[in-house]
Amino acid sequence: MKKQLLYLLYMVTLTLPIVADAQDETIVFTPQWTAQAQFAGYYVAEAKGFYRQAGVNVRIEHPTSTQPAMSRLRKNVCQATTLQLCQALEIVDAGTPLVNILQTSMNNAMVIVSARHRNPLKHKGARVGIWSVGFGQLAICMSKRDHLNYEWIRFAQNINLFVAGALDAMLAMSYNEYYQLVQAGVEMNDESVYRFCDHGYNVQEDGLYMTREFYEEHPAIAKKFAEASRKGWEWAARHPQETLDIVMRYVEKDRIATNRVMQELMLKEVLRLQIDRESKRREFRLRPDMVRLASKMMQENRMLRREVTYKELISEN
């Protein structure tokens, strides 16, 4: 009898690691764009084992031209993506409920850069480049409010039209296209660069989202994923050079046309934008006042059919 009990205990011990592995969960995460330092914290969380330690398996799969991030999320090809707040409001209003499980951006990064050192607010009827994939909601609101009558010219992802002189101005992210313009030798000054965050448009941008349906079926997985992702961003802020090493591995693997200098500038700016202007801390939370501001402006400009509220976007719904 004693031998049988010992044998049974031995067999149970052998199976314990298998049971633990079976409890691990898998999430496919698709950032909204190709590999770059904008998503550094997630790369760090994967590379440093933070996801694994939390008991969640994460596969990072970037979008393609035929499979953009939101399309993958709707089809359940991925279970999480990053979105700007204005994008999330549009998607919820269109009938796809979302949950924000982690907010990384606390400030708006969008700017308008004018050619020939002109003030964007004094350049009515200007031909202004805007991303064909979206992101320009606040710029459209600003243009209408100030009666600027901009002619919006769609561009894919680079600065070529502006540098070639085909545009009077272009929208840019302070962590991305702005530095591309700097590297291209474009001269800019305070007069020719309009920063939305300084003119009443400081609306948060990147957050980590899931469909509400997936979140409500897997709240524990969502929490583990969010907490490990936050840990990745906090580690990135403390170890920027090691983080860049990790980012460049993703960049090189996907053969993205960039360089370490550009990614270092991007990482520094993305981390700066994570610090709330009022508290001076990385809060990793969606702010109700910014949701109200964005929803109000977008409703006024008929980008939303109704107000999308803070409570609709958070997990405690």
Short mmCIF file of C-alpha atoms in Angstrom, two decimals:
data_model
loop_
_atom_site.label_atom_id
_atom_site.label_comp_id
_atom_site.label_asym_id
_atom_site.label_seq_id
_atom_site.Cartn_x
_atom_site.Cartn_y
_atom_site.Cartn_z
CA MET A 1 0.00 0.00 0.00
CA LYS A 2 2.83 2.38 0.92
CA LYS A 3 4.60 1.68 -2.39
CA GLN A 4 1.37 2.37 -4.28
CA LEU A 5 0.94 5.75 -2.54
CA LEU A 6 4.53 6.73 -3.28
CA TYR A 7 4.12 5.75 -6.89
CA LEU A 8 0.89 7.78 -7.13
CA LEU A 9 2.58 10.85 -5.62
CA TYR A 10 5.50 10.44 -8.04
CA MET A 11 3.15 10.33 -11.03
CA VAL A 12 1.24 13.42 -9.84
CA THR A 13 4.54 15.30 -9.48
CA LEU A 14 5.53 14.40 -13.01
CA THR A 15 2.28 15.77 -14.41
CA LEU A 16 2.33 19.12 -12.57
CA PRO A 17 4.49 21.00 -15.16
CA ILE A 18 2.23 19.72 -17.94
CA VAL A 19 -0.84 21.03 -16.12
CA ALA A 20 0.84 24.43 -15.67
CA ASP A 21 1.74 24.61 -19.37
CA ALA A 22 -1.83 23.77 -20.30
CA GLN A 23 -2.99 26.81 -18.35
CA ASP A 24 -0.91 29.13 -20.53
CA GLU A 25 -2.98 31.16 -22.99
CA THR A 26 -2.12 32.47 -26.44
CA ILE A 27 -2.77 35.95 -27.81
CA VAL A 28 -1.86 37.12 -31.29
CA PHE A 29 -1.01 40.82 -31.07
CA THR A 30 -0.95 42.99 -34.21
CA PRO A 31 0.32 46.57 -33.82
CA GLN A 32 -1.32 49.08 -36.17
CA TRP A 33 1.83 49.53 -38.23
CA THR A 34 5.09 47.90 -39.29
CA ALA A 35 7.97 47.18 -36.90
CA GLN A 36 9.34 50.32 -35.23
CA ALA A 37 10.09 51.85 -31.83
CA GLN A 38 6.48 53.03 -31.53
CA PHE A 39 5.80 49.49 -30.25
CA ALA A 40 9.02 48.99 -28.29
CA GLY A 41 7.40 48.05 -24.98
CA TYR A 42 5.63 45.07 -26.52
CA TYR A 43 8.82 43.85 -28.17
CA VAL A 44 10.61 44.15 -24.82
CA ALA A 45 7.85 42.23 -23.00
CA GLU A 46 8.24 39.38 -25.48
CA ALA A 47 12.05 39.42 -25.62
CA LYS A 48 12.57 39.69 -21.85
CA GLY A 49 10.04 36.95 -21.08
CA PHE A 50 7.49 39.15 -19.30
CA TYR A 51 4.60 37.58 -21.19
CA ARG A 52 5.87 34.09 -20.48
CA GLN A 53 6.30 34.90 -16.79
CA ALA A 54 2.71 36.15 -16.66
CA GLY A 55 1.50 32.83 -18.09
CA VAL A 56 0.38 34.15 -21.48
CA ASN A 57 1.89 33.22 -24.83
CA VAL A 58 2.05 36.23 -27.16
CA ARG A 59 2.79 36.15 -30.87
CA ILE A 60 3.53 39.55 -32.40
CA GLU A 61 2.40 39.62 -36.02
CA HIS A 62 2.59 42.91 -37.89
CA PRO A 63 -0.12 43.94 -40.39
CA THR A 64 0.26 43.72 -44.15
CA SER A 65 -1.18 45.77 -47.00
CA THR A 66 -3.86 43.12 -47.51
CA GLN A 67 -4.48 42.47 -43.81
CA PRO A 68 -4.50 45.72 -41.80
CA ALA A 69 -4.59 45.42 -38.02
CA MET A 70 -8.27 46.23 -37.49
CA SER A 71 -9.34 43.80 -40.20
CA ARG A 72 -7.35 41.07 -38.46
CA LEU A 73 -9.00 41.95 -35.13
CA ARG A 74 -12.53 41.84 -36.58
CA LYS A 75 -11.84 38.44 -38.14
CA ASN A 76 -10.24 37.14 -34.91
CA VAL A 77 -6.95 36.56 -36.74
CA CYS A 78 -5.47 38.54 -33.85
CA GLN A 79 -6.90 39.21 -30.41
CA ALA A 80 -5.31 42.60 -29.66
CA THR A 81 -4.13 45.67 -31.52
CA THR A 82 -3.03 49.24 -30.91
CA LEU A 83 -5.25 52.15 -31.95
CA GLN A 84 -5.31 55.89 -31.57
CA LEU A 85 -8.21 57.08 -29.42
CA CYS A 86 -9.94 58.85 -32.33
CA GLN A 87 -9.75 55.64 -34.38
CA ALA A 88 -11.23 53.64 -31.51
CA LEU A 89 -14.15 56.07 -31.22
CA GLU A 90 -14.93 55.71 -34.93
CA ILE A 91 -14.79 51.92 -34.75
CA VAL A 92 -17.10 51.74 -31.70
CA ASP A 93 -19.52 54.17 -33.33
CA ALA A 94 -19.54 51.96 -36.44
CA GLY A 95 -20.71 48.99 -34.38
CA THR A 96 -17.63 47.12 -33.13
CA PRO A 97 -17.42 47.42 -29.30
CA LEU A 98 -13.83 47.71 -28.05
CA VAL A 99 -12.12 47.63 -24.66
CA ASN A 100 -9.03 49.65 -23.85
CA ILE A 101 -6.91 47.39 -21.64
CA LEU A 102 -3.81 49.63 -21.49
CA GLN A 103 -3.22 53.25 -22.52
CA THR A 104 0.37 54.08 -23.45
CA SER A 105 0.03 57.57 -24.97
CA MET A 106 -0.85 60.44 -22.64
CA ASN A 107 -0.28 63.23 -25.19
CA ASN A 108 -0.99 63.97 -28.83
CA ALA A 109 1.95 63.69 -31.24
CA MET A 110 0.44 65.22 -34.39
CA VAL A 111 1.88 68.32 -36.03
CA ILE A 112 1.39 70.26 -39.26
CA VAL A 113 4.62 71.25 -40.98
CA SER A 114 4.38 74.05 -43.55
CA ALA A 115 6.74 74.68 -46.42
CA ARG A 116 8.61 77.97 -46.83
CA HIS A 117 8.31 78.76 -43.08
CA ARG A 118 4.66 79.73 -43.37
CA ASN A 119 2.32 79.61 -40.38
CA PRO A 120 -0.21 76.77 -41.03
CA LEU A 121 -2.98 78.91 -39.50
CA LYS A 122 -2.38 81.69 -42.03
CA HIS A 123 -2.27 79.44 -45.07
CA LYS A 124 -5.91 79.10 -46.13
CA GLY A 125 -6.65 76.71 -48.97
CA ALA A 126 -3.26 75.03 -48.59
CA ARG A 127 -2.62 71.62 -50.13
CA VAL A 128 -1.98 69.53 -47.01
CA GLY A 129 -0.81 65.93 -46.98
CA ILE A 130 -2.87 63.55 -44.86
CA TRP A 131 -2.40 59.81 -44.28
CA SER A 132 -4.52 57.63 -46.53
CA VAL A 133 -4.97 55.13 -43.67
CA GLY A 134 -6.52 57.69 -41.32
CA PHE A 135 -5.14 59.33 -38.14
CA GLY A 136 -6.09 62.83 -39.30
CA GLN A 137 -9.39 63.35 -37.49
CA LEU A 138 -8.17 66.18 -35.27
CA ALA A 139 -6.56 68.00 -38.19
CA ILE A 140 -9.85 67.95 -40.09
CA CYS A 141 -11.64 69.29 -37.00
CA MET A 142 -9.07 72.07 -36.64
CA SER A 143 -9.28 73.02 -40.32
CA LYS A 144 -13.05 73.37 -40.15
CA ARG A 145 -13.05 75.25 -36.85
CA ASP A 146 -10.56 77.84 -38.11
CA HIS A 147 -12.12 78.01 -41.61
CA LEU A 148 -8.82 77.11 -43.25
CA ASN A 149 -10.40 75.20 -46.16
CA TYR A 150 -7.40 72.93 -46.56
CA GLU A 151 -7.28 70.72 -49.64
CA TRP A 152 -6.40 67.31 -48.24
CA ILE A 153 -3.98 65.26 -50.35
CA ARG A 154 -3.74 61.59 -49.40
CA PHE A 155 -0.31 60.00 -49.03
CA ALA A 156 0.70 56.50 -47.99
CA GLN A 157 3.53 56.67 -45.49
CA ASN A 158 6.42 58.91 -46.45
CA ILE A 159 7.50 62.51 -46.95
CA ASN A 160 8.31 62.43 -50.68
CA LEU A 161 5.45 64.64 -51.89
CA PHE A 162 6.28 67.34 -49.36
CA VAL A 163 10.04 67.26 -50.00
CA ALA A 164 9.40 67.41 -53.77
CA GLY A 165 7.39 70.62 -53.30
CA ALA A 166 4.04 69.14 -54.33
CA LEU A 167 2.45 70.05 -50.99
CA ASP A 168 2.16 73.30 -49.06
CA ALA A 169 2.12 71.43 -45.76
CA MET A 170 1.77 67.94 -44.35
CA LEU A 171 0.60 66.18 -41.23
CA ALA A 172 3.33 64.42 -39.31
CA MET A 173 3.82 62.55 -36.08
CA SER A 174 6.41 64.14 -33.81
CA TYR A 175 8.03 60.71 -33.35
CA ASN A 176 7.99 59.66 -37.01
CA GLU A 177 7.54 61.85 -40.11
CA TYR A 178 8.83 64.93 -38.26
CA TYR A 179 12.21 63.25 -37.80
CA GLN A 180 12.13 61.95 -41.37
CA LEU A 181 11.87 65.59 -42.46
CA VAL A 182 14.77 66.51 -40.18
CA GLN A 183 16.88 63.73 -41.70
CA ALA A 184 15.92 64.92 -45.19
CA GLY A 185 17.34 68.36 -44.40
CA VAL A 186 14.02 70.24 -44.27
CA GLU A 187 14.38 73.43 -42.26
CA MET A 188 11.61 74.00 -39.72
CA ASN A 189 10.96 76.58 -37.02
CA ASP A 190 8.32 77.41 -34.42
CA GLU A 191 6.40 79.45 -36.98
CA SER A 192 6.06 76.63 -39.50
CA VAL A 193 5.31 73.75 -37.09
CA TYR A 194 1.84 73.63 -35.51
CA ARG A 195 1.67 71.20 -32.57
CA PHE A 196 -1.88 70.08 -31.88
CA CYS A 197 -1.22 69.32 -28.21
CA ASP A 198 -0.43 73.02 -27.61
CA HIS A 199 -3.64 74.36 -29.18
CA GLY A 200 -6.49 72.62 -27.36
CA TYR A 201 -6.23 69.29 -29.18
CA ASN A 202 -4.25 67.25 -26.68
CA VAL A 203 -6.10 63.99 -27.27
CA GLN A 204 -4.41 60.72 -26.31
CA GLU A 205 -3.29 58.44 -29.09
CA ASP A 206 -2.00 54.87 -28.83
CA GLY A 207 -3.79 52.42 -26.56
CA LEU A 208 -4.02 48.63 -26.45
CA TYR A 209 -7.45 47.34 -27.50
CA MET A 210 -9.44 44.12 -27.73
CA THR A 211 -12.96 43.51 -28.95
CA ARG A 212 -15.37 43.58 -26.04
CA GLU A 213 -16.56 40.10 -26.97
CA PHE A 214 -13.06 38.62 -26.63
CA TYR A 215 -12.36 40.62 -23.47
CA GLU A 216 -15.52 39.44 -21.70
CA GLU A 217 -14.75 35.81 -22.58
CA HIS A 218 -11.11 36.09 -21.44
CA PRO A 219 -10.76 38.84 -18.80
CA ALA A 220 -7.92 37.09 -16.95
CA ILE A 221 -5.86 36.71 -20.13
CA ALA A 222 -6.45 40.36 -20.98
CA LYS A 223 -5.25 41.44 -17.55
CA LYS A 224 -2.08 39.33 -17.75
CA PHE A 225 -1.34 40.64 -21.23
CA ALA A 226 -1.88 44.28 -20.22
CA GLU A 227 0.22 44.01 -17.05
CA ALA A 228 3.12 42.32 -18.86
CA SER A 229 2.95 44.92 -21.66
CA ARG A 230 3.11 47.74 -19.12
CA LYS A 231 6.12 46.05 -17.53
CA GLY A 232 7.74 46.01 -20.98
CA TRP A 233 7.22 49.74 -21.42
CA GLU A 234 8.52 50.53 -17.94
CA TRP A 235 11.64 48.45 -18.64
CA ALA A 236 12.11 50.23 -21.98
CA ALA A 237 12.07 53.62 -20.25
CA ARG A 238 14.84 52.49 -17.89
CA HIS A 239 16.96 50.74 -20.55
CA PRO A 240 16.65 52.68 -23.84
CA GLN A 241 19.80 51.36 -25.53
CA GLU A 242 19.02 47.71 -24.82
CA THR A 243 15.47 48.41 -25.96
CA LEU A 244 16.83 49.77 -29.25
CA ASP A 245 18.77 46.53 -29.73
CA ILE A 246 15.50 44.64 -29.41
CA VAL A 247 13.62 47.03 -31.72
CA MET A 248 16.30 46.74 -34.41
CA ARG A 249 16.02 42.95 -34.37
CA TYR A 250 12.33 43.29 -35.28
CA VAL A 251 13.11 45.97 -37.87
CA GLU A 252 15.83 43.90 -39.52
CA LYS A 253 13.74 40.74 -39.48
CA ASP A 254 10.94 42.51 -41.37
CA ARG A 255 13.39 44.46 -43.58
CA ILE A 256 11.96 47.86 -42.69
CA ALA A 257 13.63 50.82 -44.40
CA THR A 258 14.90 52.77 -41.38
CA ASN A 259 18.02 53.11 -39.25
CA ARG A 260 19.05 53.05 -35.61
CA VAL A 261 19.34 56.85 -35.39
CA MET A 262 15.74 57.26 -36.55
CA GLN A 263 14.51 54.57 -34.16
CA GLU A 264 16.41 56.14 -31.25
CA LEU A 265 14.72 59.49 -31.93
CA MET A 266 11.35 57.76 -32.20
CA LEU A 267 11.78 55.84 -28.95
CA LYS A 268 12.84 58.96 -27.03
CA GLU A 269 9.80 60.90 -28.27
CA VAL A 270 7.32 58.04 -27.73
CA LEU A 271 8.55 57.67 -24.14
CA ARG A 272 8.24 61.44 -23.61
CA LEU A 273 4.66 61.39 -24.87
CA GLN A 274 3.82 58.73 -22.27
CA ILE A 275 4.36 61.21 -19.42
CA ASP A 276 1.16 63.01 -18.45
CA ARG A 277 1.54 66.79 -18.57
CA GLU A 278 -0.27 67.31 -15.29
CA SER A 279 0.95 64.49 -13.07
CA LYS A 280 4.43 64.23 -14.70
CA ARG A 281 4.11 60.44 -14.49
CA ARG A 282 3.52 57.49 -16.80
CA GLU A 283 -0.05 56.71 -15.87
CA PHE A 284 -0.97 54.08 -18.47
CA ARG A 285 -4.64 55.06 -18.23
CA LEU A 286 -7.29 56.39 -20.54
CA ARG A 287 -8.36 59.86 -19.42
CA PRO A 288 -12.14 60.53 -19.34
CA ASP A 289 -11.65 64.21 -20.18
CA MET A 290 -9.74 63.37 -23.36
CA VAL A 291 -12.38 60.88 -24.44
CA ARG A 292 -15.05 63.56 -23.97
CA LEU A 293 -13.01 66.13 -25.89
CA ALA A 294 -12.35 63.83 -28.83
CA SER A 295 -15.94 62.58 -28.97
CA LYS A 296 -17.34 66.12 -28.81
CA MET A 297 -15.14 67.44 -31.62
CA MET A 298 -15.76 64.44 -33.84
CA GLN A 299 -19.52 64.66 -33.30
CA GLU A 300 -19.49 68.36 -34.17
CA ASN A 301 -17.73 67.50 -37.44
CA ARG A 302 -20.05 64.56 -38.20
CA MET A 303 -17.34 61.96 -37.84
CA LEU A 304 -19.44 60.24 -35.18
CA ARG A 305 -23.18 59.69 -35.20
CA ARG A 306 -23.34 59.81 -31.41
CA GLU A 307 -21.19 60.38 -28.35
CA VAL A 308 -18.92 57.45 -27.54
CA THR A 309 -18.33 57.51 -23.79
CA TYR A 310 -15.40 56.66 -21.57
CA LYS A 311 -17.41 53.89 -19.90
CA GLU A 312 -17.90 52.17 -23.25
CA LEU A 313 -14.13 51.86 -23.69
CA ILE A 314 -12.97 50.70 -20.29
CA SER A 315 -12.95 47.22 -18.82
CA GLU A 316 -15.19 48.01 -15.82
CA ASN A 317 -18.25 48.18 -18.06
#
